Each structure stands twice: as C-alpha cells, then as structure tokens.
Short mmCIF file of C-alpha atoms and ligand atoms in Angstrom, two decimals:
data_model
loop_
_atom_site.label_atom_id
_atom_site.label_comp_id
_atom_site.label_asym_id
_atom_site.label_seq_id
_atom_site.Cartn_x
_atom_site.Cartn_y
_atom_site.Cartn_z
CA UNK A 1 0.00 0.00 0.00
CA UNK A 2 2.29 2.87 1.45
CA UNK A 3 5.33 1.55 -0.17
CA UNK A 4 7.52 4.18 -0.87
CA UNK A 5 8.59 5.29 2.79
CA UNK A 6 10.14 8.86 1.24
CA UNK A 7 7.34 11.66 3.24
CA UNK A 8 9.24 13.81 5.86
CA UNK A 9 7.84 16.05 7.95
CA UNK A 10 10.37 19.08 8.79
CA UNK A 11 9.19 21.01 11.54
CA UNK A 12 10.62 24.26 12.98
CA UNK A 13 10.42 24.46 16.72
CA UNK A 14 7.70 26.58 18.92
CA UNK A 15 4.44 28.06 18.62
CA UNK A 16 1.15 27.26 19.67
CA UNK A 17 -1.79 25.46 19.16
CA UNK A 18 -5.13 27.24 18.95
CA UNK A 19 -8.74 27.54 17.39
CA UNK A 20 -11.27 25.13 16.46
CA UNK A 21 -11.15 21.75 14.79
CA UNK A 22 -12.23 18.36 14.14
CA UNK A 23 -9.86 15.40 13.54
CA UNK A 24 -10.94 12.50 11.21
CA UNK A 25 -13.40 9.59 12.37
CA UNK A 26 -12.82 6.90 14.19
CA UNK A 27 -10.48 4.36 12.56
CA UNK A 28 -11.53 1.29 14.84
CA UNK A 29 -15.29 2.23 14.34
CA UNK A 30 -14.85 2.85 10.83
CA UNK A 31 -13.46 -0.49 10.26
CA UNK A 32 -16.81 -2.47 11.96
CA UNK A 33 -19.17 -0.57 9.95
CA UNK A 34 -17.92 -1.54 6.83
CA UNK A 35 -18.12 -5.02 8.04
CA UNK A 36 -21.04 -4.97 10.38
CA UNK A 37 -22.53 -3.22 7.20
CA UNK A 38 -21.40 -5.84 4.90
CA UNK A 39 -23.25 -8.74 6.83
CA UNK A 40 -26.36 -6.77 7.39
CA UNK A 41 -29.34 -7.34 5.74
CA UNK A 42 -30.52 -3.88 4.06
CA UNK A 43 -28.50 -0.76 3.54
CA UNK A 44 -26.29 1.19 5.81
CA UNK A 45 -24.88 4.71 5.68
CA UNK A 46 -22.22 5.31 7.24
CA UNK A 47 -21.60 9.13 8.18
CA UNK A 48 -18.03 10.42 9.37
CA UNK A 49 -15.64 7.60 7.82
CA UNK A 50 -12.23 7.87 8.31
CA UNK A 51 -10.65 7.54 4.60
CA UNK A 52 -7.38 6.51 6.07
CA UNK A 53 -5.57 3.40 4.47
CA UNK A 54 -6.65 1.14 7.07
CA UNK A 55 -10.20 1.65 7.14
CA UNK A 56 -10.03 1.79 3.38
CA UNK A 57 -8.30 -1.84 3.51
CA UNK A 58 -11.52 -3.32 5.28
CA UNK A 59 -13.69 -1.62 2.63
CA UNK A 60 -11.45 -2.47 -0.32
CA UNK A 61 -11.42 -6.51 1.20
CA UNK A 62 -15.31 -6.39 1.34
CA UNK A 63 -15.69 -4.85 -2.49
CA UNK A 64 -13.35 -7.75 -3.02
CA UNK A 65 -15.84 -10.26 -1.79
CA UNK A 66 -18.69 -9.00 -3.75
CA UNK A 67 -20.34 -5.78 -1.27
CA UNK A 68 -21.31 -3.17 -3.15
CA UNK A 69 -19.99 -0.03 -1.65
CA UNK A 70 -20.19 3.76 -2.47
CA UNK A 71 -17.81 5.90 -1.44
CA UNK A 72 -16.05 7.10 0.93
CA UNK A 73 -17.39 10.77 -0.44
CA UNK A 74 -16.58 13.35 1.88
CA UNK A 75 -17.00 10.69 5.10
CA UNK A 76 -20.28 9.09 3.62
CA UNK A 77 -20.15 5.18 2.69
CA UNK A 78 -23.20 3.42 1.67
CA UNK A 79 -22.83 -0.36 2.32
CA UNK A 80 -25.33 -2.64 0.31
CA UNK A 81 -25.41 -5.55 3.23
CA UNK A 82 -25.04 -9.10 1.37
CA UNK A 83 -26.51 -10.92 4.42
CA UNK A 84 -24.65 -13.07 6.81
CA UNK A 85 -24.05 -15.71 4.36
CA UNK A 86 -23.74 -13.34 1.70
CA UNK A 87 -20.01 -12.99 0.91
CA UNK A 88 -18.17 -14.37 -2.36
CA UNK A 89 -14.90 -15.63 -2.70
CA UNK A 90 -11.90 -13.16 -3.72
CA UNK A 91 -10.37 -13.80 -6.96
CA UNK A 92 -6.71 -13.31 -5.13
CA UNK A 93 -5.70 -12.71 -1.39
CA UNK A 94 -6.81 -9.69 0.11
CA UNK A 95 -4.02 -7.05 0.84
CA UNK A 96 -4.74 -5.36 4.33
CA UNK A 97 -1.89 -3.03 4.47
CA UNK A 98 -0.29 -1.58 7.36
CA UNK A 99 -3.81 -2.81 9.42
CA UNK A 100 -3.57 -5.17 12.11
CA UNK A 101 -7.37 -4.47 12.64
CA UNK A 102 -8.48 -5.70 9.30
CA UNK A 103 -6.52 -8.24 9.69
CA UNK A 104 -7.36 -9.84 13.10
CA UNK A 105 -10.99 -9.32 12.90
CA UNK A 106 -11.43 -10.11 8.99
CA UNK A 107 -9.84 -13.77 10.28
CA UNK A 108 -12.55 -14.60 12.85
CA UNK A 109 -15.57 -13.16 10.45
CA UNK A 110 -13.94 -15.66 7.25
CA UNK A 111 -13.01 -18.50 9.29
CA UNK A 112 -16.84 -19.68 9.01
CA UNK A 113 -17.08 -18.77 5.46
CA UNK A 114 -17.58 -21.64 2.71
CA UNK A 115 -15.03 -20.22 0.61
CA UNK A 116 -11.06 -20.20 1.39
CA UNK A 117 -9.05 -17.13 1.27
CA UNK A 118 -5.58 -15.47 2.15
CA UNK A 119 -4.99 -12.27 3.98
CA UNK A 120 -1.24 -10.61 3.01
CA UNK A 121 -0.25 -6.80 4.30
CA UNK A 122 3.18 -4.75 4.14
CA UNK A 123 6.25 -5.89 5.70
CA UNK A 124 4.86 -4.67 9.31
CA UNK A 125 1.45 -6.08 9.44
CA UNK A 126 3.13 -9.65 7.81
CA UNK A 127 5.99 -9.75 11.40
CA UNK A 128 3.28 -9.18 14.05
CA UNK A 129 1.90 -11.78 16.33
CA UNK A 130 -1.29 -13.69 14.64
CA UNK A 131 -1.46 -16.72 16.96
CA UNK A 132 -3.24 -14.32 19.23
CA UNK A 133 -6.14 -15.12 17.19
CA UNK A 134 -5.10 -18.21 14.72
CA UNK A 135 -5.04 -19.92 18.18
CA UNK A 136 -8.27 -19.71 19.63
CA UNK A 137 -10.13 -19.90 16.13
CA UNK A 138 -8.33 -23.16 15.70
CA UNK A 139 -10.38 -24.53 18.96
CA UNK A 140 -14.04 -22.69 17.20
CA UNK A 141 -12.57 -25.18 14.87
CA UNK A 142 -11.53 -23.42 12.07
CA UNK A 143 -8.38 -24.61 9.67
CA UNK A 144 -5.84 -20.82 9.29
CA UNK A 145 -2.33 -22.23 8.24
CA UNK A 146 0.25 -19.02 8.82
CA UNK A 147 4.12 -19.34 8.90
CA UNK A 148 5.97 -20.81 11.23
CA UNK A 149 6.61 -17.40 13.24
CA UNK A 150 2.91 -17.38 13.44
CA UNK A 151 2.38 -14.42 11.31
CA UNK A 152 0.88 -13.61 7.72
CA UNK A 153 0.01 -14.54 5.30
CA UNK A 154 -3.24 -16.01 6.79
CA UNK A 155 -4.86 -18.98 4.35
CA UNK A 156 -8.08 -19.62 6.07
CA UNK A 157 -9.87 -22.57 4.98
CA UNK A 158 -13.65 -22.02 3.76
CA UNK A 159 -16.51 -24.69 4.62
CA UNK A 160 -15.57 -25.53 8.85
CA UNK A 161 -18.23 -26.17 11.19
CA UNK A 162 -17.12 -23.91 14.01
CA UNK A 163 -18.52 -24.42 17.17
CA UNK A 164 -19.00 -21.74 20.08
CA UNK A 165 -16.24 -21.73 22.89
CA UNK A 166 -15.56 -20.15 26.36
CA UNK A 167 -12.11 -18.05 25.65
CA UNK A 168 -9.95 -16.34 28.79
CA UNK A 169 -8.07 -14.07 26.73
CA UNK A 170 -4.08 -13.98 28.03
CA UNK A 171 -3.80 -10.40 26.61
CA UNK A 172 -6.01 -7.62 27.03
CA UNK A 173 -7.00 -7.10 23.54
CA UNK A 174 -9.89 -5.76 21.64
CA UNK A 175 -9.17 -7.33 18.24
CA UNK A 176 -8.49 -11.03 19.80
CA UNK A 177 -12.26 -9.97 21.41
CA UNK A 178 -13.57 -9.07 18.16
CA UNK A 179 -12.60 -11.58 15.81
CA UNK A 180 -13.34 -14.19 18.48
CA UNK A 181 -16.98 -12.54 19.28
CA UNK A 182 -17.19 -12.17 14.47
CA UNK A 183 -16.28 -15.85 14.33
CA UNK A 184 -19.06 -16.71 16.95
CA UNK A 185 -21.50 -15.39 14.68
CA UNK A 186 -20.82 -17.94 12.72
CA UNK A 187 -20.62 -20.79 15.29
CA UNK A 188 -22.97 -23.35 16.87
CA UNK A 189 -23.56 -22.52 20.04
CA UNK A 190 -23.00 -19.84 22.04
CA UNK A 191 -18.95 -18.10 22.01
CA UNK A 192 -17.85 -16.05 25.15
CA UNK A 193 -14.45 -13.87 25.51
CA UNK A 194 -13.77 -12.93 29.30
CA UNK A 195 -10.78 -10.38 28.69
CA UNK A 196 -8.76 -9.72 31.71
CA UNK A 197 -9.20 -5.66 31.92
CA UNK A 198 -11.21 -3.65 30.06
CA UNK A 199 -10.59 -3.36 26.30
CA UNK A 200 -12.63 -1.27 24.04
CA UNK A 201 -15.94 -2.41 23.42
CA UNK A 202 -16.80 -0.64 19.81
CA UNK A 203 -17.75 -4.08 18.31
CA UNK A 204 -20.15 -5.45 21.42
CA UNK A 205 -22.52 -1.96 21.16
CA UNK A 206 -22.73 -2.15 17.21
CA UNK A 207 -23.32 -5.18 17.15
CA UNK A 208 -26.46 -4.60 19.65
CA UNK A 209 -27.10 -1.46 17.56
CA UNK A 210 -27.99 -3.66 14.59
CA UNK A 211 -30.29 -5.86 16.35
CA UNK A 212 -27.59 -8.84 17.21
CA UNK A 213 -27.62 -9.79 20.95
CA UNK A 214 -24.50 -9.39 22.76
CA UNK A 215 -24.83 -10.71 26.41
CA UNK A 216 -22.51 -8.52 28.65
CA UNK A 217 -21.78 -10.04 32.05
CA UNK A 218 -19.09 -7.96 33.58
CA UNK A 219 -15.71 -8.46 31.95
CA UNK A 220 -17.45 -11.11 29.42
CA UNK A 221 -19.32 -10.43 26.29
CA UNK A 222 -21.11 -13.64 24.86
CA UNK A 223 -22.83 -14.50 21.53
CA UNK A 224 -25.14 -16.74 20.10
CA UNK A 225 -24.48 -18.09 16.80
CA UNK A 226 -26.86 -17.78 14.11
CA UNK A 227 -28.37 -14.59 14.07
CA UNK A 228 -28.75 -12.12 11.53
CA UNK A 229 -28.16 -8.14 11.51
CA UNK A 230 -30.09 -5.44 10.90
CA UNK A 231 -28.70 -2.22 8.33
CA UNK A 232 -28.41 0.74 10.36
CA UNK A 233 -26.97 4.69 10.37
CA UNK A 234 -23.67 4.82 11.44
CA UNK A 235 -22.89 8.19 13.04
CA UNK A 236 -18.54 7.99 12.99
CA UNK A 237 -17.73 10.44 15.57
CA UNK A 238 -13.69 11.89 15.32
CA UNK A 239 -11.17 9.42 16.68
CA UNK A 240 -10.01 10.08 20.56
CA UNK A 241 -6.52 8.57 19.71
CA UNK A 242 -6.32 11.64 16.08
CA UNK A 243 -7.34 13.96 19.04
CA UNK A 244 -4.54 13.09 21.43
CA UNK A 245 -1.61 14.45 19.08
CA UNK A 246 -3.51 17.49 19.72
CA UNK A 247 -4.17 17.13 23.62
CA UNK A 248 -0.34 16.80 23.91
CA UNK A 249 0.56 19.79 21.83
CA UNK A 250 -1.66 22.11 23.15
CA UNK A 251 -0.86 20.85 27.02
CA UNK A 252 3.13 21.33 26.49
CA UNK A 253 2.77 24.43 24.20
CA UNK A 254 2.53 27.89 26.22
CA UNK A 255 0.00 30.13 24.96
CA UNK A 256 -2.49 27.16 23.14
CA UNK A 257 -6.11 27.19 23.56
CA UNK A 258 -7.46 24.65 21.48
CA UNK A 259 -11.19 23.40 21.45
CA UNK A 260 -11.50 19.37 19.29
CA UNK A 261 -15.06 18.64 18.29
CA UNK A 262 -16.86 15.85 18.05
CA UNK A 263 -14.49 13.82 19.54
CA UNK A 264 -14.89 9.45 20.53
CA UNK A 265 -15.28 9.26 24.48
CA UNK A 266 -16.25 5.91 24.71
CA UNK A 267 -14.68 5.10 28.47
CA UNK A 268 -12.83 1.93 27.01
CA UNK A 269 -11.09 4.88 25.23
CA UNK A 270 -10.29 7.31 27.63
CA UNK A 271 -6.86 6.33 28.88
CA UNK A 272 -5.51 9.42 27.79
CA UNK A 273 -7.65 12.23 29.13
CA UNK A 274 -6.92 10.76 32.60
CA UNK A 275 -3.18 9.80 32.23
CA UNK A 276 -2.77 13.35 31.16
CA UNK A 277 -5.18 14.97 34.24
CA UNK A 278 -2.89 13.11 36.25
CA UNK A 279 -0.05 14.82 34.68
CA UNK A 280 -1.74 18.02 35.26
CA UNK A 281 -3.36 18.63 32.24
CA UNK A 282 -6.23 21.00 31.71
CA UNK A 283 -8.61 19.61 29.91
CA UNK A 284 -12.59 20.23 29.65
CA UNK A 285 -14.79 17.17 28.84
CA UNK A 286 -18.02 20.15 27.51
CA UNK A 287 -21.56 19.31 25.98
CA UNK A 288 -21.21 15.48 26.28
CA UNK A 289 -23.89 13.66 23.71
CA UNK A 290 -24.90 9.84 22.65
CA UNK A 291 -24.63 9.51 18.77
CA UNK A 292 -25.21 5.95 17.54
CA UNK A 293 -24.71 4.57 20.63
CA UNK A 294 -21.09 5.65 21.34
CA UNK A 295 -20.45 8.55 23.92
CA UNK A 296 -19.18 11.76 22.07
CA UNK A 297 -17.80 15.02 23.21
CA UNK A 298 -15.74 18.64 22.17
CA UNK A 299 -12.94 19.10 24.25
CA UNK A 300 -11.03 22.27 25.68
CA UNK A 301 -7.66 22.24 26.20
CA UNK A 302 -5.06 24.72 27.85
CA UNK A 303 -1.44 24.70 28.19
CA UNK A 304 -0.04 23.85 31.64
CA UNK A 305 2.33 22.81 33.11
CA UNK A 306 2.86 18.81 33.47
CA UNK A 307 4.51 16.77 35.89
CA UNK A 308 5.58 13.23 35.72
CA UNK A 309 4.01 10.21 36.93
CA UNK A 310 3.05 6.65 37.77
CA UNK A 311 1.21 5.60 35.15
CA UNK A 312 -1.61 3.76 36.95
CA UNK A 313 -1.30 0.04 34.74
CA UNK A 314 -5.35 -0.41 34.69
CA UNK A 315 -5.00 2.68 32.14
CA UNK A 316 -2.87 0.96 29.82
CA UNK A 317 -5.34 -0.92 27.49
CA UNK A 318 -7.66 2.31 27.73
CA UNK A 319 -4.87 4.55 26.11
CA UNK A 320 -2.72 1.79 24.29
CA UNK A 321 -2.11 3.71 21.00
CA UNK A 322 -1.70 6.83 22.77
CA UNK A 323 1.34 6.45 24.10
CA UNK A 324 3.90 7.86 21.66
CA UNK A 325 1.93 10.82 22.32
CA UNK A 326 2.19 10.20 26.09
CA UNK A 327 5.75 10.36 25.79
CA UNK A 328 6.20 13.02 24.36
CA UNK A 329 4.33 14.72 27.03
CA UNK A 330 6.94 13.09 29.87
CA UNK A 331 9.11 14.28 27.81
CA UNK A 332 7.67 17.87 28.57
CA UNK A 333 6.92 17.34 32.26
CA UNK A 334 8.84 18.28 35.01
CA UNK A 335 9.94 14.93 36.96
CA UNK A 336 10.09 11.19 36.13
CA UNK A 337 7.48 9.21 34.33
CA UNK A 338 7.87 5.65 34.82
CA UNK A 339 5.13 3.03 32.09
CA UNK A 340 5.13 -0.46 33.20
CA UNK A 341 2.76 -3.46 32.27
CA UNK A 342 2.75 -2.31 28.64
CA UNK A 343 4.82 -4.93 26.45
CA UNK A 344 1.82 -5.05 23.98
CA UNK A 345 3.49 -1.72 22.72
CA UNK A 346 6.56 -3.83 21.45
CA UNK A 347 4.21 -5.89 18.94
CA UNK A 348 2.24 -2.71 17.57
CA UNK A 349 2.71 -0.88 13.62
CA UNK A 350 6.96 -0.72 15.24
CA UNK A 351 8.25 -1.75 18.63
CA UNK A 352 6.64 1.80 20.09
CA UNK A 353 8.68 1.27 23.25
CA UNK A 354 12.05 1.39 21.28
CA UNK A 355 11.43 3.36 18.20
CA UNK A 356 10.34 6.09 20.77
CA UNK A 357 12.92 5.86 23.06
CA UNK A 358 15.29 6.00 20.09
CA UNK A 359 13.52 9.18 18.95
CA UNK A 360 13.64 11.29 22.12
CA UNK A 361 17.16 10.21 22.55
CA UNK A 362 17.52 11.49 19.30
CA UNK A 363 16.23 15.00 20.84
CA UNK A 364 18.52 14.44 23.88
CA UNK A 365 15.70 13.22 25.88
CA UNK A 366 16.60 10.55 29.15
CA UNK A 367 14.71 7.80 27.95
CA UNK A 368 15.30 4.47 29.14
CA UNK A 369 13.02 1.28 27.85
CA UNK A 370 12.14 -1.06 29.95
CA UNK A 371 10.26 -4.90 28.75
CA UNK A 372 7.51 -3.76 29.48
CA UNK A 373 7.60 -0.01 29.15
CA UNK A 374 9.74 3.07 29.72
CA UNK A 375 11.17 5.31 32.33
CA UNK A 376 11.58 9.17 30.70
CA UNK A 377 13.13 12.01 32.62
CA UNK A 378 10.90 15.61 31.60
CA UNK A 379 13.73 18.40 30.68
CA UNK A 380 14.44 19.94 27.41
CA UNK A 381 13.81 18.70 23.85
CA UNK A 382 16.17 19.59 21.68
CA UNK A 383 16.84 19.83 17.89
CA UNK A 384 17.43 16.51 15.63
CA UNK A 385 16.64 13.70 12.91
CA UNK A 386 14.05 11.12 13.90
CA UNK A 387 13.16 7.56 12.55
CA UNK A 388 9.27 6.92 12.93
CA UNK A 389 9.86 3.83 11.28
CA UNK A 390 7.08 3.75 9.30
CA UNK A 391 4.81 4.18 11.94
CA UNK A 392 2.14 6.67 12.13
CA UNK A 393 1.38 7.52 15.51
CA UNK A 394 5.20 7.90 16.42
CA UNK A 395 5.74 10.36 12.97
CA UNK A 396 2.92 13.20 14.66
CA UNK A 397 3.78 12.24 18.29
CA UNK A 398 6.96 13.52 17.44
CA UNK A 399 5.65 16.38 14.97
CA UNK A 400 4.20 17.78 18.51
CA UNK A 401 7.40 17.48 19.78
CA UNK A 402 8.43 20.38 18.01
CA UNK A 403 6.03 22.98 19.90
CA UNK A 404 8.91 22.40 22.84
CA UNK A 405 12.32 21.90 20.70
CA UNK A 406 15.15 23.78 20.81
CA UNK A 407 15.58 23.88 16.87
CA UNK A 408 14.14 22.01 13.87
CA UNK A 409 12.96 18.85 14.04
CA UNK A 410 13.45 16.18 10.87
CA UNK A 411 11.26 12.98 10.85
CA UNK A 412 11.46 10.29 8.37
CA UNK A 413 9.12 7.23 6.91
CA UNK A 414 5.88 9.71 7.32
CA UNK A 415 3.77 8.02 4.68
CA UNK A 416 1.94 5.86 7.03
CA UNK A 417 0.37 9.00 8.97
CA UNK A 418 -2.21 8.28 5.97
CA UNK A 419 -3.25 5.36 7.24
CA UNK A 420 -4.91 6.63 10.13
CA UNK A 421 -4.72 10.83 9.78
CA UNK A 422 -5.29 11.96 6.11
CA UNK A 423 -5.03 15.52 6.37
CA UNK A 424 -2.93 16.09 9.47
CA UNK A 425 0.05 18.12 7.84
CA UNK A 426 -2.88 20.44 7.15
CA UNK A 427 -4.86 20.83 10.34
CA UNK A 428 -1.83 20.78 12.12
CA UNK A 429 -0.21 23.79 10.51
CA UNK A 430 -3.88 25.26 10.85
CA UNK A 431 -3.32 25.28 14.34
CA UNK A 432 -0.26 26.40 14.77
CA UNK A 433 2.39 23.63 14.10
CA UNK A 434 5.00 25.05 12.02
CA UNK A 435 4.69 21.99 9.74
CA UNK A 436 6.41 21.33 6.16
CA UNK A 437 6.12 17.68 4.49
CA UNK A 438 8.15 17.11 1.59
CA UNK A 439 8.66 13.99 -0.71
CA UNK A 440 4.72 13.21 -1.54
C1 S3P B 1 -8.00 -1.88 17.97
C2 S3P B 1 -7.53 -2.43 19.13
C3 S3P B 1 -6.19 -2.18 19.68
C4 S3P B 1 -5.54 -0.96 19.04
C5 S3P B 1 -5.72 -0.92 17.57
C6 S3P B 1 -7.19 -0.93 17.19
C7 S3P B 1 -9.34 -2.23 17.51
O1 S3P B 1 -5.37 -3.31 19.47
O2 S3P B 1 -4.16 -0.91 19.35
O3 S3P B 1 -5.12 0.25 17.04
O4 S3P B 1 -9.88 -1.54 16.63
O5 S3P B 1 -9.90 -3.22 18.01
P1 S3P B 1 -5.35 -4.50 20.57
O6 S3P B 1 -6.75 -4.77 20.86
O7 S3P B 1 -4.67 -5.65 19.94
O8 S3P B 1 -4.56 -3.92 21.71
#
C-alpha cells in the first residue's frame, strides 16, 4: 500500500496550538461498519468515515468479496449488506496493508465462510503476532495455516463447522475480542471472551445497535451463533486517539487554547484524558452527547504545566495507542514518568517502546526502555533527525514534539500517517504547528 517510505515532515520548533477543529473519524469504528454493514441485511450509511488506508483496507477486502460499496465521499459510505451468508470468494488474497485491525478481525468473520481465502499486508502487518487469534479460532474449529513465526500470510480454509467456545483471553486485547466474538457469529452454540481488563468495546454496542444480541456479564461479552443483523446509520464520531496528538501539543505548548469537536469518548477509550489529568493537564470534557450509541464530546484544552508520573497500569489498554503521544508529554513534564505493564506496545505498527525511546534520545531526551515499558526524565527537547519507522502515531507524536524543541525537528518514513490521519500536515499547521512535508 504505502510503499515508498520517502514523506518527511520538517518542523521548525515553537508556537502554539489554537482555534477550532475536528480530527478525522474513528479508525476502529470505521473499520466495523464496513463489516457490520457488509453482513447486514438492508443498507447502511455510514456518516463520518475515516478515509485513512486502514479503514479503506476493510472496505477495499469487502468490495473484493462481492459488497457493493459507495464511497467514501466526503465521510459518507453506503454499504449494500449481502446478508450473513452473503459474501463471495476473492479472486486473489486480500491485501490489508499496514492494518492489524483488518486483519485480526477479517480472520474470525472468514473463518466460518464456505469459501477459502488469504490475507497478506506490508512488511509490518506480515511480522506481528497472529497466533493471538489463529489460536483460539483453531479450537471454534476453524483450519488458518500461517508461517511458522505465526504471522501472515493467513490462508483460512472455507466450509468448517465452528462451534462456540468459552475463551480467557491472556492479553487484554480488543481485536483477539472481536474476531473471536465475528467468528461466533458464525458458530454453533453460544462463544464467550472474558478479557482480563477492560478493552474497548466498539464491536459489542454495534453489534447490539444492529439488532444482534451481545450478552454482557461484567468483563465477558457472549454471543449466540446464528443470528442475523439489521442495516443501520452509522454516526462515525472523530477518533479520541487523532485527538490526542492534539491534547499533547496544546498541554506542552505555552500560549495554546485549542477546542477538538466531536471527539470518541467511549470510556474503554479514555486512557488518555486521565493519564494526562494526572499529569496536570487542563482539559474540559463540555456538551457530552450519545450519537449511535457511542459517547461523544468537544474538548477544551489549555497549556499547563505537566509533571511526571506513575502511570496507573489499569489505564494501559484504555490509552494503548496513545502512548507515543504520552511520551512526548513526559518528555515535557517536570519529573520522572515511569510506564510499566505495557509490552503489547513492542508488537504494535513498530516496537513503540524502542522506536520512541530512540527518537527522544535522538532529541537528547533521558529515555530508558524497559520490557515492558519506559522510564523518561521531563527536561528539554532539543533539535534533531528522527526515525518513525514507518509508523504513524510515532511520525505526529513527534511532529508535537516540536512545539517544545530547541531547533528544527526532521522525521522520516511519514507516509503511514495516511493510514490513520489523512489531512494532518494540514490541520496541524492550521493550528499552529510550524509543519512542512516534503517527498509526496
Ligand atoms: C484496535 C484495538 C487495539 C488498538 C488498535 C485498534 C481495535 O489493538 O491498538 O489500534 O480496533 O480493536 P489491541 O486490541 O490488539 O490492543
């Protein structure tokens, strides 16, 4: 997909961040409505789609298997549902990118199909960890041979009976959740995931949106195979982890003001607005609303000044892809801030524990990983050349950076940022960022 690896962002240092604006929808939402959509019976419109790579992936893998879809125009999708049993067979594997979503959930929701197919991505999504889910799909009883590493390709095997079954998930993870709870829809009998802290729950409330029982008991979500689901209007609202680039620049950046509409507050999602409070962030939660079942709200946020912490581990899995953006605010704070019971950040788009620690070393930063997370000393950033490694959250996590730098700051492999944030050399600069890319 993003092959060529040649964007940099060049960013000169200061500034502030201030107005009004509204970051692009929800990648993890986006993702189930195309496929909640796809399996429905009837037609959904989806407002607010993110038309980032990865949420195009899904939609391009569901065109491949026969959905008619329209768009994305300006956010709008319209999803012609096939029906549960509707999908056809690919005429080649289907190329998921950079997107370990698509990836992990599209393997529970084919692994009951009749037909076989193969799932392939780029060099990243094809070295992370697949056994996660080839593992527990193999007890539903479906056939996924992957390499020996346990990673992609994926050939899953059409025409299993899969049967329901009672999963403790080892890892607190919403995709292993999902494409368990996408493959029970396909299974005899009923299929429960107990996860073992909260992880976020986007898939369990649409699915109940469009009419297909989830039973919720506590930290375990059940289904019953079998069931069909109702087309419905899917309101996207702007994705919490877009947003928190912008929480961090406008906390460490004197002078910023800065007020994010629309924004994802789902409390599996949250992480990050407390993990910054406790910082000492100033940030208003204002004119909190229910659209399409999933909490919503605009938030305020001032500068002030941070100060490092103990990041509390229950807040992990609610703020696990905020954390390059974390950093960066340790990196800010006055004091220590110490990140343990995090290793999942190791097997994300990069290793996000090293690739960042490289970075703000890079910036003369005291940043020192850890197994399972990182211990950063708050002082000065200075001026420097960064490797994001391809990865998109670390490219604008350091791109906010800048606000506090002593001098320019040069970051390489910034192609990715499309997968998740079309758009954001743009509404960054609108805000303040002094922002260049070059190399498109
Ligand atoms: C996601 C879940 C998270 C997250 C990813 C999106 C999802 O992964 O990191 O960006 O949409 O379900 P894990 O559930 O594996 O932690």
């Amino acid at each position: 997909m993003s092959g060529s690896n040649r964007l940099q962002f060049h960013l000169a240092p200061g500034g502030a961040l201030r107005g009004t604006l509204r970051v692009p929808g929800d990648k993890s939402i986006s993702h189930r409505a195309i496929m909640l959509g796809s399996l429905a019976d009837g037609v959904t419109g989806i407002r607010g789609f993110l038309e980032g790579e990865d949420s195009l992936a899904t939609l391009g893998a569901f065109r491949a298997m026969g959905v008619s879809i329209e768009g994305p125009d300006d956010g709008r999708v319209t999803v012609h549902g096939v029906g549960m049993h509707g999908l056809k067979a690919p005429s080649g594997p289907l190329d998921l990118g950079n997107s370990g979503t698509s990836m992990r959930l599209l393997s529970g929701l084919l692994a009951g199909q009749s037909f076989d197919v193969e799932l392939v991505g780029d060099a990243s999504l094809m070295s992370r960890p697949m056994r996660r889910v080839t593992e527990p799909l193999a007890r539903m009883g479906a056939v996924i041979e992957a390499t020996e590493a346990g990673t992609a390709p994926l050939r899953i095997r059409g025409g299993q009976r899969l049967r329901g079954i009672d999963y403790d998930m080892p890892v607190a993870s919403a995709q292993v959740k999902s494409c368990l709870l996408l493959a029970g829809l396909y299974a005899g009998g009923r299929t429960c995931v107990t996860e073992p802290a909260p992880t976020r729950d986007h898939t369990e409330r649409m699915l109940a949106g469009m009419g297909y029982p989830v039973a919720r008991e506590g930290s375990r979500a059940c289904v019953e195979g079998g069931g069909s689901v109702r087309a419905a209007s899917i309101d996207v609202p702007s994705d919490i982890s877009s947003a928190a680039f912008f929480l961090v620049g406008a906390s460490i950046a004197p002078g910023s003001d800065l007020l994010i509409e629309h924004v994802g507050v789902n409390p599996t999602r949250t992480g990050v607005l407390e993990i910054l409070r406790l910082m000492g962030a100033d940030i208003e939660v204002l004119n909190p609303r229910e659209v399409g079942g999933e909490p919503v709200a605009d938030l305020r946020v001032r500068h002030a000044p941070l100060h490092g912490i103990e990041i509390p581990e229950a807040q992990v899995p609610l703020a696990i892809d905020e954390f390059p953006a974390l950093f960066v605010a340790a990196a800010c704070a006055e004091g220590r801030t110490v990140l343990t019971g995090a290793e999942e950040l190791r097997v994300k788009e990069s290793d996000r524990i090293q690739v960042m620690a490289d970075g703000l070393r890079a910036l003369g930063v005291d940043a020192n990983p850890t197994p399972d997370g990182i211990v950063i000393e708050g002082g000065a950033i200075g001026a420097g050349r960064v490797d994001s490694c391809g990865d998109h959250r670390i490219a604008m996590s350091f791109a906010m950076a800048a606000l506090r730098a002593s001098g320019d700051i040069h970051i390489d492999d910034c192609d990715n940022v499309n997968t998740s944030f079309p758009g954001f050399v743009a509404l960054a600069a609108g805000a303040g960022l002094s922002i260049r890319a070059e190399g498109e």
